[in-house]
Coordinates of C-alpha atoms and ligand atoms in Angstrom, one line a residue:
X228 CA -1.8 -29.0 -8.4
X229 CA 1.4 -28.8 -7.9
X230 CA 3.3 -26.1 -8.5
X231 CA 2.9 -22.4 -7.2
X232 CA 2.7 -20.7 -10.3
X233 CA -0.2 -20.5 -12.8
X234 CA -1.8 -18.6 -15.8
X235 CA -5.2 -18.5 -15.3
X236 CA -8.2 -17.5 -17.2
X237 CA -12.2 -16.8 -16.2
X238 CA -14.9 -19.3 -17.9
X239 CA -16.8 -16.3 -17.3
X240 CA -17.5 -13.8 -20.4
X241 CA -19.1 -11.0 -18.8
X242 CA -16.4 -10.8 -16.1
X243 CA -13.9 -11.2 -19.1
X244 CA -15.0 -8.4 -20.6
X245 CA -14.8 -6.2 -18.0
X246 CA -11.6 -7.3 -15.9
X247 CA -7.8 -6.1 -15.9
X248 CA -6.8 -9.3 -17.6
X249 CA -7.6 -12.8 -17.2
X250 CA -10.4 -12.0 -14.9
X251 CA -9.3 -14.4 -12.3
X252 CA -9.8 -12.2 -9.2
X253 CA -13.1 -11.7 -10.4
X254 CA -14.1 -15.0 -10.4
X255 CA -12.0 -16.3 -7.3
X256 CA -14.2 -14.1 -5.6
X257 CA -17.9 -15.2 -6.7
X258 CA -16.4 -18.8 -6.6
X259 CA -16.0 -18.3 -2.2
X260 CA -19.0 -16.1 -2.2
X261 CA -21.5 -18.4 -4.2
X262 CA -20.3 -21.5 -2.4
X263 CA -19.9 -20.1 1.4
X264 CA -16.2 -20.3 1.7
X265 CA -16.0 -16.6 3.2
X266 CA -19.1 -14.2 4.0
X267 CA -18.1 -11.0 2.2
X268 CA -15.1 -9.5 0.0
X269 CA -13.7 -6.5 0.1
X270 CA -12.5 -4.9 -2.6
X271 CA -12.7 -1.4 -4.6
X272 CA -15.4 0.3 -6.6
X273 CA -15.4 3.5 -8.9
X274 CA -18.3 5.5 -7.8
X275 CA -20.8 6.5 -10.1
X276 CA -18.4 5.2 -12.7
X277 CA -16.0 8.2 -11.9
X278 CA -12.4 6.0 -12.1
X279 CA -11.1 8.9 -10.0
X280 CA -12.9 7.9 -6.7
X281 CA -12.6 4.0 -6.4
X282 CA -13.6 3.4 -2.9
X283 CA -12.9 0.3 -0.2
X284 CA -16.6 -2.0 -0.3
X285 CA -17.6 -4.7 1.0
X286 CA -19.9 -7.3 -1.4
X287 CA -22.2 -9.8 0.5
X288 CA -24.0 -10.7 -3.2
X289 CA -21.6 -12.2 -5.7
X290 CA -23.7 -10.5 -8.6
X291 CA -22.3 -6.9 -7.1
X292 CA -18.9 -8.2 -7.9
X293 CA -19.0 -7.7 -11.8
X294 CA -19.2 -4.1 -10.7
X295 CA -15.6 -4.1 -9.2
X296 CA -13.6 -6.0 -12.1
X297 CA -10.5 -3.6 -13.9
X298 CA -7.7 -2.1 -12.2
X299 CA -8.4 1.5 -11.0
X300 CA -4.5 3.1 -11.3
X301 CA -6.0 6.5 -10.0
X302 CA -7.6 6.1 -6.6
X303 CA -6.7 5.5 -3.6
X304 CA -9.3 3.3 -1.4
X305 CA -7.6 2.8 2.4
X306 CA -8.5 -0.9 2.4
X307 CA -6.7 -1.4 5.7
X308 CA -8.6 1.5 7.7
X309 CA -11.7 0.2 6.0
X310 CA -11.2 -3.1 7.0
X311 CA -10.2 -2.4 10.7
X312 CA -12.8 1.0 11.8
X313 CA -15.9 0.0 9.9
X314 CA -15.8 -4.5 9.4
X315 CA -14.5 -4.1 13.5
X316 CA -11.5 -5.7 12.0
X317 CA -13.1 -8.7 10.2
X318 CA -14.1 -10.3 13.8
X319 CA -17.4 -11.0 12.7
X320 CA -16.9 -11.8 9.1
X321 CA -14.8 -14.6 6.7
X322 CA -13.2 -12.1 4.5
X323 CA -11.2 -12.4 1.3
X324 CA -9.6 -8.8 1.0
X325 CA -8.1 -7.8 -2.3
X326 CA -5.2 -5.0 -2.2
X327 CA -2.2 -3.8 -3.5
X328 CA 1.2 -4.8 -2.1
X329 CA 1.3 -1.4 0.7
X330 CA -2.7 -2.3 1.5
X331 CA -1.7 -5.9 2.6
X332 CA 1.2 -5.0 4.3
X333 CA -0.6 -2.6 6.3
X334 CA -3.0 -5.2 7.1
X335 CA -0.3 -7.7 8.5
X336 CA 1.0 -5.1 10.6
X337 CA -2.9 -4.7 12.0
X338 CA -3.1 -8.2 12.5
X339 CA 0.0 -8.5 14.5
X340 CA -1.5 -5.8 16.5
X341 CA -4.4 -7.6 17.1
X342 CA -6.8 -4.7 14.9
X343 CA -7.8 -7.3 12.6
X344 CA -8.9 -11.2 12.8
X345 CA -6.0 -13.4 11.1
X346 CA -8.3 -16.9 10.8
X347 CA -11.4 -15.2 9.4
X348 CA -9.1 -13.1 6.6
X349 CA -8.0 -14.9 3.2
X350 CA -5.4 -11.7 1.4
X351 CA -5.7 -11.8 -2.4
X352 CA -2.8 -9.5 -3.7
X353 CA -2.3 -7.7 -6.5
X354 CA 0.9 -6.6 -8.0
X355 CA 1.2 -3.0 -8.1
X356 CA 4.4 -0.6 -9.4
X357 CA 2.0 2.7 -8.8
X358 CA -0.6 4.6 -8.3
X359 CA -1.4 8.4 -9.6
X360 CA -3.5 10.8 -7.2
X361 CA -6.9 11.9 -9.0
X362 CA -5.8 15.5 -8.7
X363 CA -2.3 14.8 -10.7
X364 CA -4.0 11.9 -13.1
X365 CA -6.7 14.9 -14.1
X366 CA -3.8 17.4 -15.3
X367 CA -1.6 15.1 -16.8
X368 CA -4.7 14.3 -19.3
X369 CA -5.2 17.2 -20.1
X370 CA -1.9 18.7 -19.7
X371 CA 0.2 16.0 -21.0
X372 CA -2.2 13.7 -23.0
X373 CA -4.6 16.3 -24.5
X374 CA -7.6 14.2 -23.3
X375 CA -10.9 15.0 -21.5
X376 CA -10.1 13.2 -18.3
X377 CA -13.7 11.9 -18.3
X378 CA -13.2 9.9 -21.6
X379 CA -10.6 7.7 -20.2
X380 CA -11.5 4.2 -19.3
X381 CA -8.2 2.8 -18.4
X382 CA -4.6 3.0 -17.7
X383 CA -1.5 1.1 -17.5
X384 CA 2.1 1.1 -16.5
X385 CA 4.8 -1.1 -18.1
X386 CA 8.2 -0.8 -20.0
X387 CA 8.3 2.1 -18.2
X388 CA 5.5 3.6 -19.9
X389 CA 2.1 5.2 -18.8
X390 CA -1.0 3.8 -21.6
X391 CA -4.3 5.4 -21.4
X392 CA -7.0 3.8 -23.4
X393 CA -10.2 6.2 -24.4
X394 CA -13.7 5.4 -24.7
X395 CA -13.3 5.1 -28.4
X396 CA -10.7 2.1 -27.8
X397 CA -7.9 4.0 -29.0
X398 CA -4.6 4.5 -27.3
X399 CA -2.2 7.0 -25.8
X400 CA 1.2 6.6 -24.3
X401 CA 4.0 8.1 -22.9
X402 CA 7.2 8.0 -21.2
X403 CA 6.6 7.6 -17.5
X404 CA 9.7 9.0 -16.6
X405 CA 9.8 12.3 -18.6
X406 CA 6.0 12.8 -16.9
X407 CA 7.7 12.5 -13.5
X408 CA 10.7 14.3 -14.1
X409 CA 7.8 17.1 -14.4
X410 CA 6.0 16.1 -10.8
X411 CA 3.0 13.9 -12.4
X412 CA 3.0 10.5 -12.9
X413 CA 2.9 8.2 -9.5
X414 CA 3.1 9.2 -6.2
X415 CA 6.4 9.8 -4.4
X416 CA 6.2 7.0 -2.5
X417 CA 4.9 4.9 -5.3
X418 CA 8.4 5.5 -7.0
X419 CA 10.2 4.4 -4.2
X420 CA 8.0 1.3 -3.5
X421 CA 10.0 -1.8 -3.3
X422 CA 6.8 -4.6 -3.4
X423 CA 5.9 -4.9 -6.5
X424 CA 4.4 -9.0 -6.3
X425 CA 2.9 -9.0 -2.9
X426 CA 3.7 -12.3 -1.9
X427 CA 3.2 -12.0 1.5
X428 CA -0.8 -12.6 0.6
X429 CA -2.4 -15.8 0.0
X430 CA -2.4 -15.4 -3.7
X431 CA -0.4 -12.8 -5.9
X432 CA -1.9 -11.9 -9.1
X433 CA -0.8 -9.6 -11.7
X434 CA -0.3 -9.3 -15.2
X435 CA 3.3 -9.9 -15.6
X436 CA 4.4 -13.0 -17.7
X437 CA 1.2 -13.0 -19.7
X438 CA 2.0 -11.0 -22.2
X439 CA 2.8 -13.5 -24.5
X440 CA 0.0 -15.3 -24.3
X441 CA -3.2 -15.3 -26.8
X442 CA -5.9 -15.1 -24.7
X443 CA -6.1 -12.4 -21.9
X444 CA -5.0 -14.5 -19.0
X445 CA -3.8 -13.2 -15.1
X446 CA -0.3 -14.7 -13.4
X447 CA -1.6 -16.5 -10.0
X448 CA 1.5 -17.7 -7.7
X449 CA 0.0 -19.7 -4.8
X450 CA 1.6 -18.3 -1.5
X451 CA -0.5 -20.2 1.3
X452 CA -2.6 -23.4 2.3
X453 CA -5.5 -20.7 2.5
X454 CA -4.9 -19.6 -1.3
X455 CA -4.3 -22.5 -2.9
X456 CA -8.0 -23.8 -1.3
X457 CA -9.3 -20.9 -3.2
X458 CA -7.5 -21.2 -6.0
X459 CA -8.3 -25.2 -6.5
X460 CA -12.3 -24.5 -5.5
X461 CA -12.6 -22.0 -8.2
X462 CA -10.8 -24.5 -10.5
X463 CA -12.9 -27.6 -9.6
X464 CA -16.2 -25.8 -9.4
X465 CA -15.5 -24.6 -13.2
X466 CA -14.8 -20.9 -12.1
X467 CA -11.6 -20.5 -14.2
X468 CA -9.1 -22.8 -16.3
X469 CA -5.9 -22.9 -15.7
X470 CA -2.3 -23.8 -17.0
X471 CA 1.3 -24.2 -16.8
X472 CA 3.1 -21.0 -17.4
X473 CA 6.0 -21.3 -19.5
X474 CA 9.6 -21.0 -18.1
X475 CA 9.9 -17.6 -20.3
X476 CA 6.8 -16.5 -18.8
X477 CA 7.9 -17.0 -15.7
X478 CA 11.5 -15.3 -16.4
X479 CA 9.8 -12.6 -17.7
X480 CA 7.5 -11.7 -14.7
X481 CA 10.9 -12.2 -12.6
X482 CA 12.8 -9.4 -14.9
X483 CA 10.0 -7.1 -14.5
X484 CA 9.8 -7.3 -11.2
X485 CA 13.8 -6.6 -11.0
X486 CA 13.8 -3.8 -13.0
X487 CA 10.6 -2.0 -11.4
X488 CA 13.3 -2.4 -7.9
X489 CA 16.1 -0.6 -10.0
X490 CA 13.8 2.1 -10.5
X491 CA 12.9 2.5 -7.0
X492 CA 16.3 2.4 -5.7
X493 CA 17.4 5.0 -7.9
X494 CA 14.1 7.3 -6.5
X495 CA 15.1 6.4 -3.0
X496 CA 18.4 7.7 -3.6
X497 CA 17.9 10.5 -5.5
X498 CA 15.1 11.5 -2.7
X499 CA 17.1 10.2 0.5
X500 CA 20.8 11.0 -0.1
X501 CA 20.7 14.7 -0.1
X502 CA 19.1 14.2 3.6
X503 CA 21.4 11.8 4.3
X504 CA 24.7 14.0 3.8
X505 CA 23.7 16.8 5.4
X506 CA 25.6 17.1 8.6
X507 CA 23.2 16.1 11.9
X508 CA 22.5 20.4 12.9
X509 CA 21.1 20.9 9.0
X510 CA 19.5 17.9 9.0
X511 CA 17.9 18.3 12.2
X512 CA 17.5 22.2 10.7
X513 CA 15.5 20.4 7.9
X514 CA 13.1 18.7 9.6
X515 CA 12.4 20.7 12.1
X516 CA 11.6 23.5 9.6
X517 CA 9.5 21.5 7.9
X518 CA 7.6 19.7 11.2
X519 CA 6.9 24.1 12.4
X520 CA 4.7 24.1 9.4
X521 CA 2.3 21.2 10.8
X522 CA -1.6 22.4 11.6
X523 CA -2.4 19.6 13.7
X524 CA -5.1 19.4 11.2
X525 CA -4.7 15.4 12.5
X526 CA -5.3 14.1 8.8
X527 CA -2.0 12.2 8.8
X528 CA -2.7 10.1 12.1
X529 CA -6.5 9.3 11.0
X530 CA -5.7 7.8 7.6
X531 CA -2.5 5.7 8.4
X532 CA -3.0 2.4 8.7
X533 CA -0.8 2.0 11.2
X534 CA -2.2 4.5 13.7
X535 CA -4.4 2.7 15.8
X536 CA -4.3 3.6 19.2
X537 CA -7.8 4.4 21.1
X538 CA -6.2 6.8 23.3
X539 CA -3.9 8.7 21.4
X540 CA -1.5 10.8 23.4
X541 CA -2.1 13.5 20.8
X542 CA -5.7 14.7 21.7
X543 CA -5.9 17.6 22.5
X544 CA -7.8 16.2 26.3
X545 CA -4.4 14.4 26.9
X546 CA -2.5 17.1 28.6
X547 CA 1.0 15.4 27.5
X548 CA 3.4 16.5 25.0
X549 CA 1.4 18.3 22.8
X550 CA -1.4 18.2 24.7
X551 CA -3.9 21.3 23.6
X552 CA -1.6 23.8 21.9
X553 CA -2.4 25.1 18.3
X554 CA 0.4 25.1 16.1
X555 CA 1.7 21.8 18.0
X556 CA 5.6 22.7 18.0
X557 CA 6.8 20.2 15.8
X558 CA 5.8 17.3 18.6
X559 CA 2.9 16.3 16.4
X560 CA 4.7 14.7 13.3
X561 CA 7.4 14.0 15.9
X562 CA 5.3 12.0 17.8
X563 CA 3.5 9.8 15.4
X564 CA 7.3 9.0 13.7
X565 CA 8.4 7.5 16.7
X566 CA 5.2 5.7 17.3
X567 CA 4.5 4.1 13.5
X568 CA 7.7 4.6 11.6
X569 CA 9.3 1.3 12.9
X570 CA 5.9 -0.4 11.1
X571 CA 5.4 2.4 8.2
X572 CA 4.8 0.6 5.2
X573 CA 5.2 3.2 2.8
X574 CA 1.5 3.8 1.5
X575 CA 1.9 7.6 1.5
X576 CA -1.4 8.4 2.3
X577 CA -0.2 10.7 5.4
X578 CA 1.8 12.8 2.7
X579 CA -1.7 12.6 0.4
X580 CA -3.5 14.2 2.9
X581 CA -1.2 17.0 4.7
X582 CA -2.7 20.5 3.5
X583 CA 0.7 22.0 4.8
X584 CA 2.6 19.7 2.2
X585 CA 5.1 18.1 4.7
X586 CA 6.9 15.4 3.1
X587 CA 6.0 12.9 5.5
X588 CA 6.0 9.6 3.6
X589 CA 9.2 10.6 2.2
X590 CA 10.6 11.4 6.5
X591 CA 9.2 8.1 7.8
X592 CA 10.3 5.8 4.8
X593 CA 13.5 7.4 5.6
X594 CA 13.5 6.1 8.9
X595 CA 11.9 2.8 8.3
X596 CA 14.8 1.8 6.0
X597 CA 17.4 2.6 8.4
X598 CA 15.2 1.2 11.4
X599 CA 14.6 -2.3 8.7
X600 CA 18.7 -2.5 9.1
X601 CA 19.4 -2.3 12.1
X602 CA 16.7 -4.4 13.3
X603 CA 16.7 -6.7 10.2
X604 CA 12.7 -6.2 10.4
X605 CA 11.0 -5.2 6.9
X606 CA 7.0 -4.5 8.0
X607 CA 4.0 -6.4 6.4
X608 CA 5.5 -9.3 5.4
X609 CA 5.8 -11.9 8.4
X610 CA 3.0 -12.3 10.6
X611 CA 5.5 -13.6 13.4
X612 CA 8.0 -11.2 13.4
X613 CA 6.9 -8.4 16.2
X614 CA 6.9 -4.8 15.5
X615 CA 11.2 -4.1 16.7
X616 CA 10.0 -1.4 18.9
X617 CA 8.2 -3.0 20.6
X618 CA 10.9 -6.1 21.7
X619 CA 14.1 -3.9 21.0
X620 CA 16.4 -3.8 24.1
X621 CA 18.0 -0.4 25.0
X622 CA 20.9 -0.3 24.0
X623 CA 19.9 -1.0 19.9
X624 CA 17.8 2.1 20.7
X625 CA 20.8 4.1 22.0
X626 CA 22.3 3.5 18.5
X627 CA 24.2 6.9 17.7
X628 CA 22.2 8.1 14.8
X629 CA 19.5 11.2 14.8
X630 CA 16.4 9.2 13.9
X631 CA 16.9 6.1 16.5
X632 CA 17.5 8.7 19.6
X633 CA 14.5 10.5 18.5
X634 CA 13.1 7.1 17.9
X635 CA 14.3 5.9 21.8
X636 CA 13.6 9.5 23.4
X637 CA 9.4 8.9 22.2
X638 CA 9.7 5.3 23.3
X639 CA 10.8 6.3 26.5
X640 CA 7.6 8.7 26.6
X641 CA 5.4 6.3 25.5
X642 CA 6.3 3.8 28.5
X643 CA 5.8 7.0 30.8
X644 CA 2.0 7.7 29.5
X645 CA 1.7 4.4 29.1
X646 CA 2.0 4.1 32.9
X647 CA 0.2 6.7 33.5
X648 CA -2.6 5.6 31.9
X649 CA -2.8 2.4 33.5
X650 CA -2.1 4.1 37.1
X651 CA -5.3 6.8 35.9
X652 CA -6.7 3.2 35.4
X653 CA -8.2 4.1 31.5
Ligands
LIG111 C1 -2.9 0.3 -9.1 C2 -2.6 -1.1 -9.7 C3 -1.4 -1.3 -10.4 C4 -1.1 -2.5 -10.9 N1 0.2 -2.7 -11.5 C5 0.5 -3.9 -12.0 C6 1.8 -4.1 -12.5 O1 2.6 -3.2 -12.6 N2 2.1 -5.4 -13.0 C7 1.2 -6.4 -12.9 O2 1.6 -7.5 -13.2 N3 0.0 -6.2 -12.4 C8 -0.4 -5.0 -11.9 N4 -1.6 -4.8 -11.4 C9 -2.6 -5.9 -11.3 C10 -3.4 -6.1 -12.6 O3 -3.9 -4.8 -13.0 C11 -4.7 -6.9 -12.3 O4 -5.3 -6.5 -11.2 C12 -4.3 -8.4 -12.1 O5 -3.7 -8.9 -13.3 C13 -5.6 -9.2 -11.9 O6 -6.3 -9.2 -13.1 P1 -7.8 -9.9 -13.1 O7 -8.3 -9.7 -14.5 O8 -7.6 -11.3 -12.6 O9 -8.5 -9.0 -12.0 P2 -10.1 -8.4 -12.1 O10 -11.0 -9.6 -12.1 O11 -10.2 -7.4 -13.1 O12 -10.2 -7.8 -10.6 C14 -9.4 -6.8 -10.2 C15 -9.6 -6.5 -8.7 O13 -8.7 -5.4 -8.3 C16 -9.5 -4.5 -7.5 N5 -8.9 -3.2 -7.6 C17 -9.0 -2.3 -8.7 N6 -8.4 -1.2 -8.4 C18 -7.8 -1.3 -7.2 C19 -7.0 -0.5 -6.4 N7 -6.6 0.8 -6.7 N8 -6.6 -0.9 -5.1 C20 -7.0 -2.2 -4.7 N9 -7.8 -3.0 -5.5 C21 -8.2 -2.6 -6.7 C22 -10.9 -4.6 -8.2 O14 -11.9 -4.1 -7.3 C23 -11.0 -6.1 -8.4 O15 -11.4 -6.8 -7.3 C24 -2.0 -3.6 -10.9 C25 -3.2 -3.4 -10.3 C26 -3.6 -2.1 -9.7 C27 -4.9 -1.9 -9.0
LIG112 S1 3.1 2.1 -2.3 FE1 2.4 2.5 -4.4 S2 3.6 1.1 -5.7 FE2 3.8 0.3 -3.6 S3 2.1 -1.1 -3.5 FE3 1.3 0.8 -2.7 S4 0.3 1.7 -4.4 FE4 1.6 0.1 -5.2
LIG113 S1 3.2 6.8 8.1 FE1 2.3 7.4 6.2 S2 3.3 6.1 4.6 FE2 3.7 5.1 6.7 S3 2.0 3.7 6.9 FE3 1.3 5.6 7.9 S4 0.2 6.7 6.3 FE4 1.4 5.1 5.2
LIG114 S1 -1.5 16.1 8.0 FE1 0.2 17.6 8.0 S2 -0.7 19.4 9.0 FE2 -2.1 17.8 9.5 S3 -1.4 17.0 11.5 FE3 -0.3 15.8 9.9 S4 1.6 16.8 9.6 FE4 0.3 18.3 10.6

């Protein structure tokens, strides 16, 4: 093997029949399992065959795995906060984790914090252009499609088109972007996402540049030592076959992949540049109307990925900032935006949770962008480039721009209680 791109297929029929394409994730992972590369996998499951509540699991038995084949566009599973509060961040474990481009990204950013184990992890990525919350995916089928939500047994996205596929095998499509122009389709932040082939993992598989193809195959690109050892063990153990892709195939994937971008930087500035030319008193108007509505409900710190402190200065027991005052003044959201956005990787699951609605994935993917220029740091994709935040000198902080002075006013408060805490010695 030479090369780092491949079409690959199972040798597998019953994981064939039941996986997104070529059934090569599938079978990548009951190749390491059934020969003691890694321990466990982690990966996604619909419950009770509901497609609507695929959740993070992990698989110690490579016959649970048929079980998790096929693509579930309409759940959510936080793979990272899995992996990191209940696996104690794969420290006990060789892991092969499978995720979407956000759900490795966030789990970089972990490692770099030292929340998960780097050596005992193997990251098998899928490419992803969006996801649909349950909630929305359930009215668009009925609303939009006519369909009992129940009868649907997959979906796609491509050529800017949203396919359902009913139990009966027939199919339904239509126009992704008239869906969101009414508020379903993908999540905000989906639309804006700008990793579509998450190579950044060991392995990056999708379904781009297969279409030509006659079998069902799945697009592998090698991005590691550590992936191509799975890869080439699946292959010599008679796991899956494999083969050349063609240069068209390979173009193809490529234009895809270029135009899914376009998409998103038209979202981001149809979303971004009406906050970005208001003047600095209505934009600070904006936010601030908009942070007053916050519960302190806490849902947005407990599922990002990012959040990881033990002791976080938000508790209610730590008499600082916020400390215990119900509504929280605006400090709350405030607070966490300072301490994450630098490392936000866009998965939106703060702005999935928030009962008051604040459009907090769209606020701190704001911020990231202009914190990614001017510290030339894009999170999740380079294990040994540190958090900026955390290495940037003062005066890039005292940059004259709204979001870096808030950005340098919570660092500065985060040294303070940081010194606190290690005078209170906890
Ligand atoms: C939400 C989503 C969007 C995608 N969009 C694209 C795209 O635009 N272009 C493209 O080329 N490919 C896309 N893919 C990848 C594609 O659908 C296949 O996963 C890929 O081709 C591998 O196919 P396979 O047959 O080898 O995988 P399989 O053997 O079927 O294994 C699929 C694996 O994905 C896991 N999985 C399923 N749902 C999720 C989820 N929501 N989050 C994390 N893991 C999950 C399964 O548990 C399983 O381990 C997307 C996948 C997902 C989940
Ligand atoms: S943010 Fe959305 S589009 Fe981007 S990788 Fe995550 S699920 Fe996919
Ligand atoms: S701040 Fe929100 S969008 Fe960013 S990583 Fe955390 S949960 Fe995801
Ligand atoms: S989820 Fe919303 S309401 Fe709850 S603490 Fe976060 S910003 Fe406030």
């Amino acid at each position: 093997m030479s090369n780092n791109m491949y079409i690959a297929r199972s040798t597998d029929p019953a994981i064939l029949e039941k996986a997104e394409s070529g059934g090569v994730v599938t079978s990548i992972l009951k190749s390491a399992l059934e020969n003691g590369i890694i321990d466990g996998v982690v990966t996604v499951r619909a419950m009770k065959g509901d497609r609507f509540s695929g959740v993070p699991v992990l698989i110690t038995n490579p016959e649970d795995l048929i079980h998790t084949a096929g693509s579930l566009h309409c759940s959510l599973p936080n793979i990272p906060r899995f992996v990191k509060e209940y696996l104690e961040g794969a420290a006990k474990m060789k892991l092969a984790i499978v995720g979407k481009p956000c759900d490795i990204r966030a789990i970089i950013e972990l490692q770099k914090r030292n929340q998960i184990e780097t050596d005992n992890v193997t990251l098998i990525g899928l490419n992803c252009t969006g996801t649909i919350s349950p909630a929305t995916a359930r009215k668009m089928y009925i609303q939009e499609f006519k369909v009992d939500p129940n009868s649907v047994v997959a979906e796609d996205i491509d050529d800017g088109k949203f396919t359902i596929t009913l139990e009966d095998g027939t199919t339904k499509s239509m126009d992704l972007k008239k869906l969101e122009e009414k508020g379903l389709g993908r999540r905000e932040n989906c639309r804006r996402c700008l990793f579509n082939i998450p190579t950044f993992a060991d392995l990056a598989l999708g379904k781009w540049g297969t279409e030509d193809i006659e079998e069902a195959g799945t697009f592998v690109e090698v991005c590691s030592d550590k992936g191509r050892s799975l890869l080439e063990s699946a292959i010599e153990k008679g796991y899956i076959t494999i083969s050349e892709p063609k240069k068209e195939s390979i173009e193809m994937r490529a234009q895809k992949d270029k135009m899914e971008l376009e998409h998103a930087m038209m979202w981001r500035e149809r979303d971004f540049n009406p906050l970005l030319e208001m003047d600095l008193p209505d934009r600070l108007k904006y936010w601030t109307e908009e942070f007053s509505k916050c519960i302190k409900c806490f849902g947005c710190r407990d599922v990002c990925p990012i959040c990881y402190c033990e002791n976080c200065l938000l508790e209610a027991n730590r008499e600082y900032l916020v400390g215990g005052e119900i509504p929280p003044n605006g400090i709350f959201p405030l607070t966490r935006l300072a301490h994450v956005a630098d490392s936000c990787v866009g998965c939106g699951q703060c702005q999935d949770v928030c009962p008051m609605e604040l459009p907090l994935s769209k606020l701190f993917t704001l911020l990231n962008s202009k914190l990614s220029e001017v510290f030339d740091y894009v999170p999740g994709i380079d294990r040994e480039q540190r958090p900026p935040t955390t290495v940037a000198r003062d005066e890039e902080l005292l940059i004259d721009d709204t979001f870096l002075r808030i950005t340098s006013a919570m660092k500065k408060s985060d040294e303070t209680e940081t010194d606190e805490v290690a005078m209170s010695g906890k």
